mmCIF file of C-alpha atoms in Angstrom:
data_model
loop_
_atom_site.group_PDB
_atom_site.id
_atom_site.type_symbol
_atom_site.label_atom_id
_atom_site.label_comp_id
_atom_site.label_asym_id
_atom_site.label_seq_id
_atom_site.Cartn_x
_atom_site.Cartn_y
_atom_site.Cartn_z
ATOM 1 C CA MET A 241 -47.105 201.558 141.687
ATOM 2 C CA LYS A 242 -50.587 201.246 140.295
ATOM 3 C CA SER A 243 -53.677 201.770 142.448
ATOM 4 C CA TRP A 244 -54.701 198.147 142.179
ATOM 5 C CA ASP A 245 -51.218 197.057 143.347
ATOM 6 C CA ILE A 246 -51.564 199.269 146.418
ATOM 7 C CA LEU A 247 -55.019 197.868 147.160
ATOM 8 C CA ARG A 248 -53.910 194.291 146.625
ATOM 9 C CA GLU A 249 -51.014 194.658 149.069
ATOM 10 C CA ALA A 250 -53.184 196.441 151.653
ATOM 11 C CA CYS A 251 -55.950 193.850 151.375
ATOM 12 C CA GLU A 252 -53.476 190.982 151.638
ATOM 13 C CA ARG A 253 -52.310 192.349 155.006
ATOM 14 C CA VAL A 254 -55.807 192.331 156.545
ATOM 15 C CA GLY A 255 -57.665 189.902 154.284
ATOM 16 C CA VAL A 256 -60.047 190.565 151.424
ATOM 17 C CA LYS A 257 -63.048 189.223 153.345
ATOM 18 C CA ALA A 258 -62.338 191.559 156.278
ATOM 19 C CA VAL A 259 -62.074 194.553 153.926
ATOM 20 C CA ALA A 260 -65.263 193.564 152.129
ATOM 21 C CA ALA A 261 -67.131 193.203 155.426
ATOM 22 C CA LYS A 262 -65.973 196.605 156.707
ATOM 23 C CA LEU A 263 -67.003 198.279 153.436
ATOM 24 C CA ASN A 264 -70.217 196.295 153.158
ATOM 25 C CA VAL A 265 -69.391 195.070 149.655
ATOM 26 C CA SER A 266 -68.756 191.621 148.270
ATOM 27 C CA ALA A 267 -65.356 189.978 148.479
ATOM 28 C CA ALA A 268 -65.609 189.453 144.701
ATOM 29 C CA LEU A 269 -65.762 193.229 144.197
ATOM 30 C CA VAL A 270 -62.721 193.778 146.407
ATOM 31 C CA TYR A 271 -60.871 191.094 144.431
ATOM 32 C CA LYS A 272 -61.804 192.949 141.212
ATOM 33 C CA TRP A 273 -60.447 196.211 142.678
ATOM 34 C CA CYS A 274 -57.141 194.433 143.327
ATOM 35 C CA GLN A 275 -56.705 193.435 139.673
ATOM 36 C CA GLU A 276 -55.611 195.518 136.735
ATOM 37 C CA PRO A 277 -58.675 197.070 135.077
ATOM 38 C CA PRO A 278 -59.205 196.816 131.327
ATOM 39 C CA THR A 279 -57.337 199.381 129.239
ATOM 40 C CA GLU A 280 -56.854 200.018 125.546
ATOM 41 C CA GLU A 281 -53.547 198.146 125.784
ATOM 42 C CA ASP A 282 -55.094 195.224 127.692
ATOM 43 C CA PRO A 283 -58.857 195.056 127.095
ATOM 44 C CA ASP A 284 -58.979 191.515 128.542
ATOM 45 C CA ALA A 285 -57.851 192.546 132.035
ATOM 46 C CA SER A 286 -60.448 191.544 134.600
ATOM 47 C CA GLY A 287 -60.216 194.261 137.254
ATOM 48 C CA ALA A 288 -62.679 197.033 138.046
ATOM 49 C CA ARG A 289 -62.222 200.759 138.628
ATOM 50 C CA ASN A 290 -61.381 200.940 142.319
ATOM 51 C CA PRO A 291 -61.955 203.546 145.050
ATOM 52 C CA LEU A 292 -58.387 204.869 144.768
ATOM 53 C CA ASP A 293 -58.873 205.554 141.069
ATOM 54 C CA ARG A 294 -62.181 207.247 141.855
ATOM 55 C CA CYS A 295 -60.548 209.485 144.485
ATOM 56 C CA ARG A 296 -57.868 210.355 141.943
ATOM 57 C CA GLY A 297 -60.624 211.140 139.446
ATOM 58 C CA LEU A 298 -62.304 213.473 141.947
ATOM 59 C CA PHE A 299 -59.028 215.293 142.495
ATOM 60 C CA ASP A 300 -58.320 215.496 138.764
ATOM 61 C CA ALA A 301 -61.842 216.793 138.083
ATOM 62 C CA THR A 302 -61.781 219.460 140.799
ATOM 63 C CA GLY A 303 -58.082 220.218 141.206
ATOM 64 C CA ASP A 304 -58.902 220.789 144.881
ATOM 65 C CA PRO A 305 -56.123 219.530 147.187
ATOM 66 C CA GLU A 306 -58.607 219.478 150.097
ATOM 67 C CA ILE A 307 -59.771 216.107 148.758
ATOM 68 C CA VAL A 308 -56.271 214.740 149.290
ATOM 69 C CA ASN A 309 -55.867 216.665 152.558
ATOM 70 C CA TRP A 310 -59.048 215.087 153.903
ATOM 71 C CA LEU A 311 -57.772 211.589 153.185
ATOM 72 C CA CYS A 312 -54.373 212.423 154.690
ATOM 73 C CA ARG A 313 -56.021 213.763 157.853
ATOM 74 C CA ALA A 314 -58.065 210.553 158.086
ATOM 75 C CA ALA A 315 -54.709 208.728 158.126
ATOM 76 C CA ASP A 316 -53.446 211.111 160.839
ATOM 77 C CA GLY A 317 -51.203 212.978 158.427
ATOM 78 C CA PHE A 318 -51.215 215.873 156.016
ATOM 79 C CA PHE A 319 -50.545 216.540 152.354
ATOM 80 C CA VAL A 320 -47.541 218.500 151.140
ATOM 81 C CA PRO A 321 -47.448 218.911 147.349
ATOM 82 C CA ASN A 322 -44.171 218.470 145.524
ATOM 83 C CA PRO A 323 -42.692 221.786 144.466
ATOM 84 C CA ARG A 324 -42.347 222.791 140.861
ATOM 85 C CA VAL A 325 -38.647 223.107 140.098
ATOM 86 C CA ARG A 326 -37.804 224.276 136.590
ATOM 87 C CA LEU A 327 -34.610 225.061 134.764
ATOM 88 C CA GLY A 328 -33.832 228.729 135.153
ATOM 89 C CA ASP A 329 -35.633 229.132 138.501
ATOM 90 C CA THR A 330 -33.611 230.762 141.256
ATOM 91 C CA GLU A 331 -34.505 227.731 143.416
ATOM 92 C CA GLU A 332 -32.025 225.768 141.321
ATOM 93 C CA GLN A 333 -29.101 227.557 142.846
ATOM 94 C CA LEU A 334 -27.588 225.061 145.237
ATOM 95 C CA LEU A 335 -26.173 227.552 147.715
ATOM 96 C CA GLY A 336 -29.339 229.670 147.861
ATOM 97 C CA THR A 337 -31.597 226.658 148.302
ATOM 98 C CA THR A 338 -29.371 225.171 150.976
ATOM 99 C CA GLN A 339 -29.260 228.487 152.818
ATOM 100 C CA ARG A 340 -33.064 228.721 152.774
ATOM 101 C CA VAL A 341 -33.385 225.224 154.259
ATOM 102 C CA VAL A 342 -30.940 226.081 157.050
ATOM 103 C CA GLU A 343 -32.622 229.463 157.636
ATOM 104 C CA ASN A 344 -36.074 227.859 157.839
ATOM 105 C CA PHE A 345 -34.765 225.266 160.262
ATOM 106 C CA GLY A 346 -33.430 228.108 162.397
ATOM 107 C CA HIS A 347 -36.847 229.818 162.311
ATOM 108 C CA LEU A 348 -38.505 226.607 163.433
ATOM 109 C CA LEU A 349 -36.089 226.207 166.342
ATOM 110 C CA SER A 350 -36.587 229.860 167.308
ATOM 111 C CA ASP A 351 -40.375 229.478 167.274
ATOM 112 C CA ILE A 352 -40.126 226.404 169.487
ATOM 113 C CA SER A 353 -37.706 228.105 171.873
ATOM 114 C CA ARG A 354 -39.860 231.256 172.154
ATOM 115 C CA SER A 355 -42.906 229.116 172.829
ATOM 116 C CA ILE A 356 -41.425 227.293 175.799
ATOM 117 C CA GLU A 357 -38.932 229.803 177.233
ATOM 118 C CA ASN A 358 -41.324 231.627 179.609
ATOM 119 C CA ASP A 359 -43.637 228.976 180.947
ATOM 120 C CA GLY A 360 -42.495 225.637 179.482
ATOM 121 C CA VAL A 361 -45.863 225.279 177.743
ATOM 122 C CA ILE A 362 -46.770 225.445 174.067
ATOM 123 C CA THR A 363 -50.172 227.058 173.609
ATOM 124 C CA GLU A 364 -52.479 226.520 170.644
ATOM 125 C CA PRO A 365 -51.461 229.814 168.922
ATOM 126 C CA GLU A 366 -47.800 228.938 169.496
ATOM 127 C CA ALA A 367 -48.407 225.475 168.035
ATOM 128 C CA GLU A 368 -49.935 227.118 164.947
ATOM 129 C CA THR A 369 -46.818 229.278 164.551
ATOM 130 C CA ILE A 370 -44.631 226.195 164.898
ATOM 131 C CA ARG A 371 -46.778 224.385 162.293
ATOM 132 C CA ARG A 372 -46.359 227.268 159.804
ATOM 133 C CA SER A 373 -42.585 227.248 160.313
ATOM 134 C CA TRP A 374 -42.491 223.480 159.902
ATOM 135 C CA GLU A 375 -44.545 223.616 156.684
ATOM 136 C CA THR A 376 -42.210 226.276 155.265
ATOM 137 C CA LEU A 377 -39.163 224.181 156.155
ATOM 138 C CA LYS A 378 -40.716 221.103 154.514
ATOM 139 C CA ARG A 379 -41.502 223.036 151.325
ATOM 140 C CA HIS A 380 -37.960 224.347 150.985
ATOM 141 C CA GLY A 381 -36.458 221.010 151.956
ATOM 142 C CA GLU A 382 -38.634 219.220 149.419
ATOM 143 C CA SER A 383 -37.665 221.741 146.727
ATOM 144 C CA PHE A 384 -34.037 220.973 147.414
ATOM 145 C CA VAL A 385 -34.531 217.185 147.323
ATOM 146 C CA VAL A 386 -36.627 217.326 144.137
ATOM 147 C CA ALA A 387 -33.979 219.483 142.461
ATOM 148 C CA CYS A 388 -31.311 216.953 143.488
ATOM 149 C CA GLU A 389 -33.399 214.056 142.175
ATOM 150 C CA ARG A 390 -33.877 215.837 138.865
ATOM 151 C CA GLY A 391 -30.138 216.343 138.516
ATOM 152 C CA LEU A 392 -30.364 220.125 138.524
ATOM 153 C CA TYR A 393 -27.176 220.477 140.529
ATOM 154 C CA GLN A 394 -25.153 218.308 138.171
ATOM 155 C CA ARG A 395 -24.846 220.843 135.365
ATOM 156 C CA GLY A 396 -21.330 222.095 134.915
ATOM 157 C CA ARG A 397 -19.954 219.243 137.005
ATOM 158 C CA ARG A 398 -16.445 218.213 136.013
ATOM 159 C CA ARG A 399 -16.053 214.605 135.000
#
């Protein structure tokens, strides 16, 4: 989906005038953001470069994922980059990748169990340990899913 499609759908849910008022800009500008901007292929398009494209430009210019992390935190979430899965990487091996996902899940469960076994409370340092285990599990899980989506486990499959 294009940035202007995302903005158009989001603005339709709450209303362009409400968005414009909250941002202290004109409704006409918000409407422009929600249209396809001019490109070499379509120089007659009537949209304008929107805030999403500008955020993307900041990330592209700096390469700093903290820009994306900041926005994700503002939405009460966090950013997890997609892994790089290439032909020839050991991550491609289905059994090894699956075992790592299961092992990481076990580590997460162990960290949770250790945190609550003595006093039934999870302290801030224990929560940080749980977060690290969770992030590791997500990375390995995402590597597995991306590899599946890219068809890396289909090679050598009998038809």
